[in-house]
Short mmCIF file of C-alpha atoms in Angstrom, two decimals:
data_model
loop_
_atom_site.label_atom_id
_atom_site.label_comp_id
_atom_site.label_asym_id
_atom_site.label_seq_id
_atom_site.Cartn_x
_atom_site.Cartn_y
_atom_site.Cartn_z
CA UNK A 1 106.15 135.29 103.64
CA UNK A 2 104.23 134.20 100.54
CA UNK A 3 103.37 130.56 99.76
CA UNK A 4 105.79 128.71 97.50
CA UNK A 5 105.00 129.27 93.82
CA UNK A 6 103.10 126.53 92.02
CA UNK A 7 104.89 124.74 89.17
CA UNK A 8 102.39 125.43 86.40
CA UNK A 9 104.15 123.03 84.04
CA UNK A 10 103.62 120.17 86.51
CA UNK A 11 99.97 121.15 86.98
CA UNK A 12 99.44 121.15 83.20
CA UNK A 13 101.00 117.70 82.86
CA UNK A 14 98.82 116.29 85.66
CA UNK A 15 95.67 117.75 84.12
CA UNK A 16 96.60 116.33 80.72
CA UNK A 17 97.01 112.89 82.26
CA UNK A 18 93.60 113.17 83.92
CA UNK A 19 91.99 114.21 80.65
CA UNK A 20 93.42 111.20 78.79
CA UNK A 21 92.34 108.63 81.40
CA UNK A 22 89.75 106.22 80.07
CA UNK A 23 87.15 104.66 82.30
CA UNK A 24 87.12 100.85 82.26
CA UNK A 25 84.36 99.82 79.88
CA UNK A 26 82.41 97.84 82.47
CA UNK A 27 82.50 100.85 84.79
CA UNK A 28 81.30 103.17 82.04
CA UNK A 29 78.43 100.82 81.23
CA UNK A 30 77.41 100.61 84.88
CA UNK A 31 77.39 104.38 85.31
CA UNK A 32 75.48 105.02 82.08
CA UNK A 33 72.93 102.34 82.98
CA UNK A 34 72.46 104.12 86.32
CA UNK A 35 71.75 107.40 84.53
CA UNK A 36 74.96 109.14 85.62
CA UNK A 37 75.72 112.09 83.32
CA UNK A 38 79.25 111.69 81.97
CA UNK A 39 79.00 114.52 79.40
CA UNK A 40 81.12 116.90 81.51
CA UNK A 41 83.72 114.27 82.29
CA UNK A 42 84.34 111.87 85.14
CA UNK A 43 84.73 112.24 88.03
CA UNK A 44 83.35 115.50 89.35
CA UNK A 45 86.09 117.42 91.17
CA UNK A 46 84.88 119.86 93.84
CA UNK A 47 86.49 123.25 94.19
CA UNK A 48 89.06 122.61 96.87
CA UNK A 49 88.75 124.91 99.88
CA UNK A 50 92.07 126.60 100.30
CA UNK A 51 91.96 127.65 103.92
CA UNK A 52 91.94 125.75 107.19
CA UNK A 53 89.38 128.07 108.73
CA UNK A 54 86.82 127.26 106.00
CA UNK A 55 87.18 123.52 106.44
CA UNK A 56 86.71 123.67 110.22
CA UNK A 57 83.27 125.18 109.56
CA UNK A 58 82.19 122.16 107.49
CA UNK A 59 80.11 119.99 109.83
CA UNK A 60 81.51 122.01 112.72
CA UNK A 61 78.38 121.68 114.86
CA UNK A 62 77.31 118.52 116.68
CA UNK A 63 74.46 116.65 114.98
CA UNK A 64 71.96 114.17 116.39
CA UNK A 65 72.89 110.57 115.66
CA UNK A 66 71.17 107.25 116.39
CA UNK A 67 73.03 104.09 115.42
CA UNK A 68 70.90 101.88 113.17
CA UNK A 69 72.30 98.81 114.90
CA UNK A 70 70.79 99.89 118.21
CA UNK A 71 67.31 99.42 116.68
CA UNK A 72 68.02 95.90 115.41
CA UNK A 73 66.63 92.55 116.48
CA UNK A 74 69.65 91.01 118.24
CA UNK A 75 69.05 87.65 116.55
CA UNK A 76 69.24 89.30 113.11
CA UNK A 77 66.66 86.77 111.93
CA UNK A 78 65.29 88.97 109.12
CA UNK A 79 68.75 89.28 107.58
CA UNK A 80 70.01 85.75 108.17
CA UNK A 81 66.83 83.92 107.14
CA UNK A 82 66.73 85.77 103.81
CA UNK A 83 70.36 84.90 102.99
CA UNK A 84 71.36 81.64 101.32
CA UNK A 85 74.64 81.45 103.23
CA UNK A 86 76.38 83.36 106.05
CA UNK A 87 80.07 82.65 106.57
CA UNK A 88 82.37 84.05 109.25
CA UNK A 89 85.74 84.44 107.49
CA UNK A 90 87.79 84.42 110.71
CA UNK A 91 87.03 83.88 114.38
CA UNK A 92 87.12 87.55 115.31
CA UNK A 93 86.46 89.69 112.23
CA UNK A 94 84.80 89.51 108.83
CA UNK A 95 81.57 87.88 107.58
CA UNK A 96 80.39 87.15 104.03
CA UNK A 97 76.68 87.02 103.16
CA UNK A 98 75.35 85.35 100.03
CA UNK A 99 71.96 85.45 98.34
CA UNK A 100 71.01 89.04 99.15
CA UNK A 101 71.05 92.27 97.16
CA UNK A 102 71.87 95.33 99.26
CA UNK A 103 69.51 97.49 97.23
CA UNK A 104 66.55 95.28 98.24
CA UNK A 105 67.08 95.15 102.02
CA UNK A 106 64.08 96.02 104.17
CA UNK A 107 64.36 98.56 106.95
CA UNK A 108 64.61 95.75 109.50
CA UNK A 109 67.35 94.03 107.50
CA UNK A 110 69.29 97.28 107.22
CA UNK A 111 69.24 97.73 110.99
CA UNK A 112 70.33 94.12 111.49
CA UNK A 113 73.13 94.58 108.97
CA UNK A 114 74.30 97.63 110.93
CA UNK A 115 74.40 95.51 114.09
CA UNK A 116 76.25 92.70 112.30
CA UNK A 117 78.85 95.19 111.05
CA UNK A 118 79.20 96.53 114.60
CA UNK A 119 79.80 92.98 115.89
CA UNK A 120 81.91 91.54 113.04
CA UNK A 121 83.60 94.81 111.94
CA UNK A 122 83.32 94.19 108.17
CA UNK A 123 80.70 92.37 106.06
CA UNK A 124 81.02 91.38 102.39
CA UNK A 125 78.46 90.91 99.61
CA UNK A 126 79.53 89.61 96.18
CA UNK A 127 77.66 89.92 92.87
CA UNK A 128 75.87 93.12 93.80
CA UNK A 129 73.70 94.92 91.24
CA UNK A 130 73.68 98.35 92.87
CA UNK A 131 73.79 101.85 91.40
CA UNK A 132 75.65 104.78 92.96
CA UNK A 133 72.26 106.30 93.74
CA UNK A 134 71.17 103.19 95.65
CA UNK A 135 74.51 103.09 97.43
CA UNK A 136 74.00 106.68 98.58
CA UNK A 137 70.45 105.97 99.71
CA UNK A 138 71.63 103.01 101.79
CA UNK A 139 74.39 105.15 103.27
CA UNK A 140 71.82 107.65 104.50
CA UNK A 141 70.24 104.88 106.56
CA UNK A 142 73.46 104.48 108.53
CA UNK A 143 74.12 108.20 109.07
CA UNK A 144 74.82 111.44 107.24
CA UNK A 145 76.90 110.69 104.12
CA UNK A 146 80.18 112.58 104.20
CA UNK A 147 80.72 115.01 101.33
CA UNK A 148 84.47 115.51 101.13
CA UNK A 149 85.71 118.98 100.15
CA UNK A 150 88.62 117.59 98.10
CA UNK A 151 88.05 114.06 96.84
CA UNK A 152 86.58 113.27 93.38
CA UNK A 153 82.92 112.26 93.32
CA UNK A 154 80.35 110.78 90.97
CA UNK A 155 78.80 113.61 88.90
CA UNK A 156 75.48 114.71 90.38
CA UNK A 157 75.86 112.55 93.50
CA UNK A 158 77.62 114.43 96.27
CA UNK A 159 78.69 111.94 98.88
CA UNK A 160 79.57 109.14 96.46
CA UNK A 161 83.36 109.22 96.32
CA UNK A 162 85.32 107.81 93.39
CA UNK A 163 88.02 105.27 94.31
CA UNK A 164 90.07 104.99 91.13
CA UNK A 165 93.80 104.28 91.67
CA UNK A 166 94.70 105.17 88.06
CA UNK A 167 93.33 108.66 88.70
CA UNK A 168 95.18 108.98 91.99
CA UNK A 169 98.42 107.96 90.26
CA UNK A 170 98.24 111.05 88.04
CA UNK A 171 98.78 113.17 91.15
CA UNK A 172 100.89 110.83 93.29
CA UNK A 173 102.85 108.35 91.18
CA UNK A 174 103.31 105.01 92.91
CA UNK A 175 106.04 102.38 92.81
CA UNK A 176 106.90 99.05 94.41
CA UNK A 177 108.82 100.78 97.23
CA UNK A 178 106.20 103.50 97.61
CA UNK A 179 102.87 101.84 96.86
CA UNK A 180 99.89 103.83 95.73
CA UNK A 181 96.29 103.96 96.83
CA UNK A 182 95.45 103.40 100.48
CA UNK A 183 98.42 101.09 101.11
CA UNK A 184 98.93 101.91 104.76
CA UNK A 185 96.94 101.08 107.86
CA UNK A 186 94.37 103.79 108.54
CA UNK A 187 90.79 104.59 109.46
CA UNK A 188 88.75 107.11 107.50
CA UNK A 189 87.88 110.65 108.55
CA UNK A 190 89.17 110.54 112.12
CA UNK A 191 89.53 114.33 112.10
CA UNK A 192 85.78 114.96 111.87
CA UNK A 193 83.87 116.25 114.87
CA UNK A 194 81.69 113.17 114.37
CA UNK A 195 84.00 110.75 112.56
CA UNK A 196 83.12 107.98 110.13
CA UNK A 197 80.88 105.10 111.07
CA UNK A 198 79.98 102.65 108.30
CA UNK A 199 81.79 102.86 104.98
CA UNK A 200 80.37 101.05 101.93
CA UNK A 201 82.87 100.46 99.13
CA UNK A 202 81.53 98.88 95.95
CA UNK A 203 84.24 97.80 93.51
CA UNK A 204 82.87 97.22 90.02
CA UNK A 205 86.21 96.15 88.51
CA UNK A 206 89.26 94.71 90.28
CA UNK A 207 92.62 93.17 89.33
CA UNK A 208 92.55 89.44 88.52
CA UNK A 209 95.47 88.90 90.90
CA UNK A 210 96.27 90.96 93.98
CA UNK A 211 94.59 94.12 95.20
CA UNK A 212 93.30 92.52 98.40
CA UNK A 213 92.16 94.68 101.32
CA UNK A 214 92.98 93.89 104.95
CA UNK A 215 91.02 94.92 108.03
CA UNK A 216 92.07 94.67 111.68
CA UNK A 217 89.75 94.60 114.69
CA UNK A 218 89.87 97.42 117.23
CA UNK A 219 88.02 95.17 119.67
CA UNK A 220 90.74 92.54 119.30
CA UNK A 221 93.58 95.06 119.49
CA UNK A 222 92.27 96.41 122.81
CA UNK A 223 91.86 92.85 124.14
CA UNK A 224 95.47 92.04 123.24
CA UNK A 225 96.59 94.59 125.85
CA UNK A 226 97.10 93.48 129.43
CA UNK A 227 94.38 94.67 131.83
CA UNK A 228 96.93 96.87 133.65
CA UNK A 229 98.04 98.48 130.38
CA UNK A 230 94.43 99.15 129.43
CA UNK A 231 94.15 101.21 132.62
CA UNK A 232 96.97 103.44 131.34
CA UNK A 233 95.13 104.38 128.13
CA UNK A 234 91.49 104.19 129.24
CA UNK A 235 90.04 107.68 129.26
CA UNK A 236 93.08 109.23 127.57
CA UNK A 237 92.54 111.65 124.70
CA UNK A 238 94.55 111.89 121.50
CA UNK A 239 94.88 114.35 118.61
CA UNK A 240 93.70 113.05 115.22
CA UNK A 241 94.46 114.80 111.95
CA UNK A 242 93.04 114.91 108.44
CA UNK A 243 94.58 113.16 105.45
CA UNK A 244 94.37 116.35 103.37
CA UNK A 245 96.12 119.63 104.14
CA UNK A 246 95.10 123.29 103.85
CA UNK A 247 96.59 126.75 104.28
CA UNK A 248 96.11 128.90 107.36
CA UNK A 249 94.45 132.11 106.19
CA UNK A 250 96.20 134.05 108.94
CA UNK A 251 99.63 132.60 108.10
CA UNK A 252 99.67 131.08 104.59
CA UNK A 253 103.45 131.16 104.51
CA UNK A 254 103.55 128.47 107.18
CA UNK A 255 102.69 125.95 104.49
CA UNK A 256 100.20 123.07 104.52
CA UNK A 257 98.34 122.48 107.79
CA UNK A 258 96.02 119.67 108.83
CA UNK A 259 92.61 119.66 110.48
CA UNK A 260 93.08 118.39 114.05
CA UNK A 261 90.52 117.28 116.61
CA UNK A 262 90.71 115.57 119.99
CA UNK A 263 88.97 112.22 120.60
CA UNK A 264 89.29 109.29 123.04
CA UNK A 265 92.09 106.79 122.48
CA UNK A 266 89.68 104.01 123.47
CA UNK A 267 86.07 104.37 122.42
CA UNK A 268 82.83 102.45 122.92
CA UNK A 269 80.58 101.38 120.07
CA UNK A 270 77.00 102.57 120.76
CA UNK A 271 75.33 99.47 119.27
CA UNK A 272 77.43 96.78 120.96
CA UNK A 273 78.63 98.67 124.03
CA UNK A 274 82.11 97.14 123.60
CA UNK A 275 85.45 98.91 124.01
CA UNK A 276 87.75 99.29 121.01
CA UNK A 277 91.22 100.68 120.51
CA UNK A 278 90.96 103.66 118.17
CA UNK A 279 94.35 104.66 116.79
CA UNK A 280 96.00 104.51 113.40
CA UNK A 281 99.59 105.17 112.40
CA UNK A 282 98.67 107.55 109.58
CA UNK A 283 96.51 110.04 111.46
CA UNK A 284 96.86 109.75 115.25
CA UNK A 285 99.28 112.55 116.14
CA UNK A 286 99.87 112.44 119.90
CA UNK A 287 98.34 111.59 123.25
CA UNK A 288 97.09 114.66 125.11
CA UNK A 289 98.94 115.44 128.34
CA UNK A 290 102.06 113.39 127.59
CA UNK A 291 105.46 114.54 126.42
CA UNK A 292 106.19 113.69 122.80
CA UNK A 293 108.67 110.97 123.73
CA UNK A 294 106.16 109.36 126.10
CA UNK A 295 103.35 109.63 123.57
CA UNK A 296 105.47 108.20 120.76
CA UNK A 297 106.46 105.13 122.79
CA UNK A 298 102.86 104.29 123.69
CA UNK A 299 101.41 105.04 120.27
CA UNK A 300 104.04 103.04 118.41
CA UNK A 301 103.36 100.09 120.66
CA UNK A 302 99.60 100.40 120.07
CA UNK A 303 100.12 100.63 116.30
CA UNK A 304 102.20 97.45 116.41
CA UNK A 305 99.57 95.60 118.43
CA UNK A 306 96.88 96.64 115.93
CA UNK A 307 98.90 95.94 112.78
CA UNK A 308 100.93 92.83 113.63
CA UNK A 309 98.46 90.44 115.27
CA UNK A 310 97.22 88.48 112.28
CA UNK A 311 94.62 86.58 114.32
CA UNK A 312 92.55 89.76 114.66
CA UNK A 313 92.73 90.54 110.93
CA UNK A 314 90.94 89.46 107.78
CA UNK A 315 92.34 89.65 104.24
CA UNK A 316 89.70 89.80 101.53
CA UNK A 317 90.06 88.85 97.87
CA UNK A 318 87.82 91.06 95.76
CA UNK A 319 85.79 89.96 92.75
CA UNK A 320 83.99 92.35 90.36
CA UNK A 321 80.79 93.95 91.71
CA UNK A 322 81.55 93.19 95.34
CA UNK A 323 80.54 95.43 98.25
CA UNK A 324 82.35 95.68 101.57
CA UNK A 325 80.75 97.50 104.51
CA UNK A 326 82.95 98.17 107.52
CA UNK A 327 82.84 100.23 110.69
CA UNK A 328 85.64 102.79 111.02
CA UNK A 329 84.99 103.12 114.75
CA UNK A 330 86.31 99.62 115.41
CA UNK A 331 88.73 98.89 112.54
CA UNK A 332 91.72 99.99 110.56
CA UNK A 333 92.23 98.88 106.96
CA UNK A 334 94.98 98.61 104.36
CA UNK A 335 94.65 98.15 100.59
CA UNK A 336 97.39 96.06 98.98
CA UNK A 337 98.89 97.61 95.84
CA UNK A 338 100.71 94.42 94.81
CA UNK A 339 99.10 94.53 91.35
CA UNK A 340 101.27 97.64 90.75
CA UNK A 341 98.65 99.47 88.73
CA UNK A 342 98.88 96.96 85.89
CA UNK A 343 95.17 96.22 85.94
CA UNK A 344 92.15 98.53 86.24
CA UNK A 345 90.44 98.99 89.57
CA UNK A 346 87.47 101.26 90.20
CA UNK A 347 84.90 101.66 92.91
CA UNK A 348 82.46 104.03 94.56
CA UNK A 349 82.46 104.71 98.27
CA UNK A 350 79.84 106.15 100.63
CA UNK A 351 80.87 106.90 104.20
CA UNK A 352 78.23 107.59 106.83
CA UNK A 353 79.24 109.82 109.72
CA UNK A 354 78.48 108.64 113.26
CA UNK A 355 78.49 109.93 116.84
CA UNK A 356 80.94 112.08 118.74
CA UNK A 357 83.39 109.43 120.07
CA UNK A 358 83.03 108.63 123.76
CA UNK A 359 84.59 106.40 126.43
CA UNK A 360 82.76 104.51 129.18
CA UNK A 361 84.91 102.90 131.88
CA UNK A 362 82.11 100.43 132.70
CA UNK A 363 81.87 99.07 129.15
CA UNK A 364 83.04 95.47 128.61
CA UNK A 365 85.41 94.13 126.00
CA UNK A 366 84.00 92.02 123.20
CA UNK A 367 85.39 88.85 124.75
CA UNK A 368 83.90 89.72 128.12
CA UNK A 369 80.48 90.40 126.62
CA UNK A 370 80.46 87.16 124.62
CA UNK A 371 81.82 84.98 127.43
CA UNK A 372 85.03 84.17 125.55
CA UNK A 373 87.62 84.96 128.24
CA UNK A 374 90.16 82.23 128.90
CA UNK A 375 91.43 81.40 132.38
CA UNK A 376 94.47 83.69 132.07
CA UNK A 377 92.27 86.66 131.17
CA UNK A 378 89.82 85.90 133.97
CA UNK A 379 92.62 85.68 136.53
CA UNK A 380 94.12 88.98 135.46
CA UNK A 381 90.78 90.79 135.62
CA UNK A 382 89.92 89.22 139.00
CA UNK A 383 93.24 90.32 140.49
CA UNK A 384 92.76 93.89 139.28
CA UNK A 385 89.19 93.94 140.55
CA UNK A 386 90.47 92.74 143.91
CA UNK A 387 93.07 95.49 144.09
CA UNK A 388 96.17 93.32 143.59
CA UNK A 389 99.23 95.39 142.84
CA UNK A 390 101.73 92.70 141.98
CA UNK A 391 101.00 89.39 140.31
CA UNK A 392 102.20 87.09 137.60
CA UNK A 393 100.22 84.90 135.26
#
């Protein structure tokens, strides 16, 4: 059975829309100042691999990885003393740093920033004067920058992805009921053999109203679960799929297929040693070893815990030339499309790949490690440690 024929008229219309898109002037000026060659158009679009088998070979072998945060001074004195202000935006997630330029960080400050991201999940820097080249160089410090086989990139800079909602809308039109962009809770690149660690998104132009991004803490989501429920999911594996689809070379008529890999449902961050829930509604397919009905019940509950507890979330209002650096191992995020595409938005993203995910039953939660447990939590953990089978709090 042959693949469904492509509507060439639709393809032509989409390409025409892409060709008529105009870069925001401030974005164009930034790219030209950085020496980016725009003569062949913007962005660069890689030749999309057609077949599943080809994509599995991309980064298919395990690579050595050392988390930059594991090298850091735990006090983070080099980073904090150089800043003019450090503000925690909520109790559990999100920190904003003022008075520093990311491009000028020393090696020690970079390591301390990696540790801060691992502890606070996402860190923000406004008024950044940083080129795509400098963004890529910083990304290499945190791990191997991911070069996506399908997403648009800055010309001449493989690994610097273009985040431009107006471009995306030429392929997937958005509406109020079906928002565009990344308007659903997700974590990036969960299908990789060594999935994403730190992502650095620099937005050079943003809507004057709306367009916020939300992040939720995987540490906090895991801690919201009762100790007995944690025992149910600790050590369990789940199937994670790619956002993009491909054809099976052996059976192209089966239609689009996704890259799938198996990883732990709960993982441990190598720099902090804390447990985090690692699921997302968009790309976690099923729990290994459970029937679909059983898996669906548990996963839907976990999604709800992650997405609906506002006290473990931060909502960030962007301003032009702001950078956000977050850790995909311990967060999910969601970009609000409430501005409805009425204002330009453009950014560049570098995602550094991390370790093969792992689980350690002896690892503490964040609240345990920081001595934040309340009496109810302590009682529950003590009863489990003592072998109690039936108790109420």
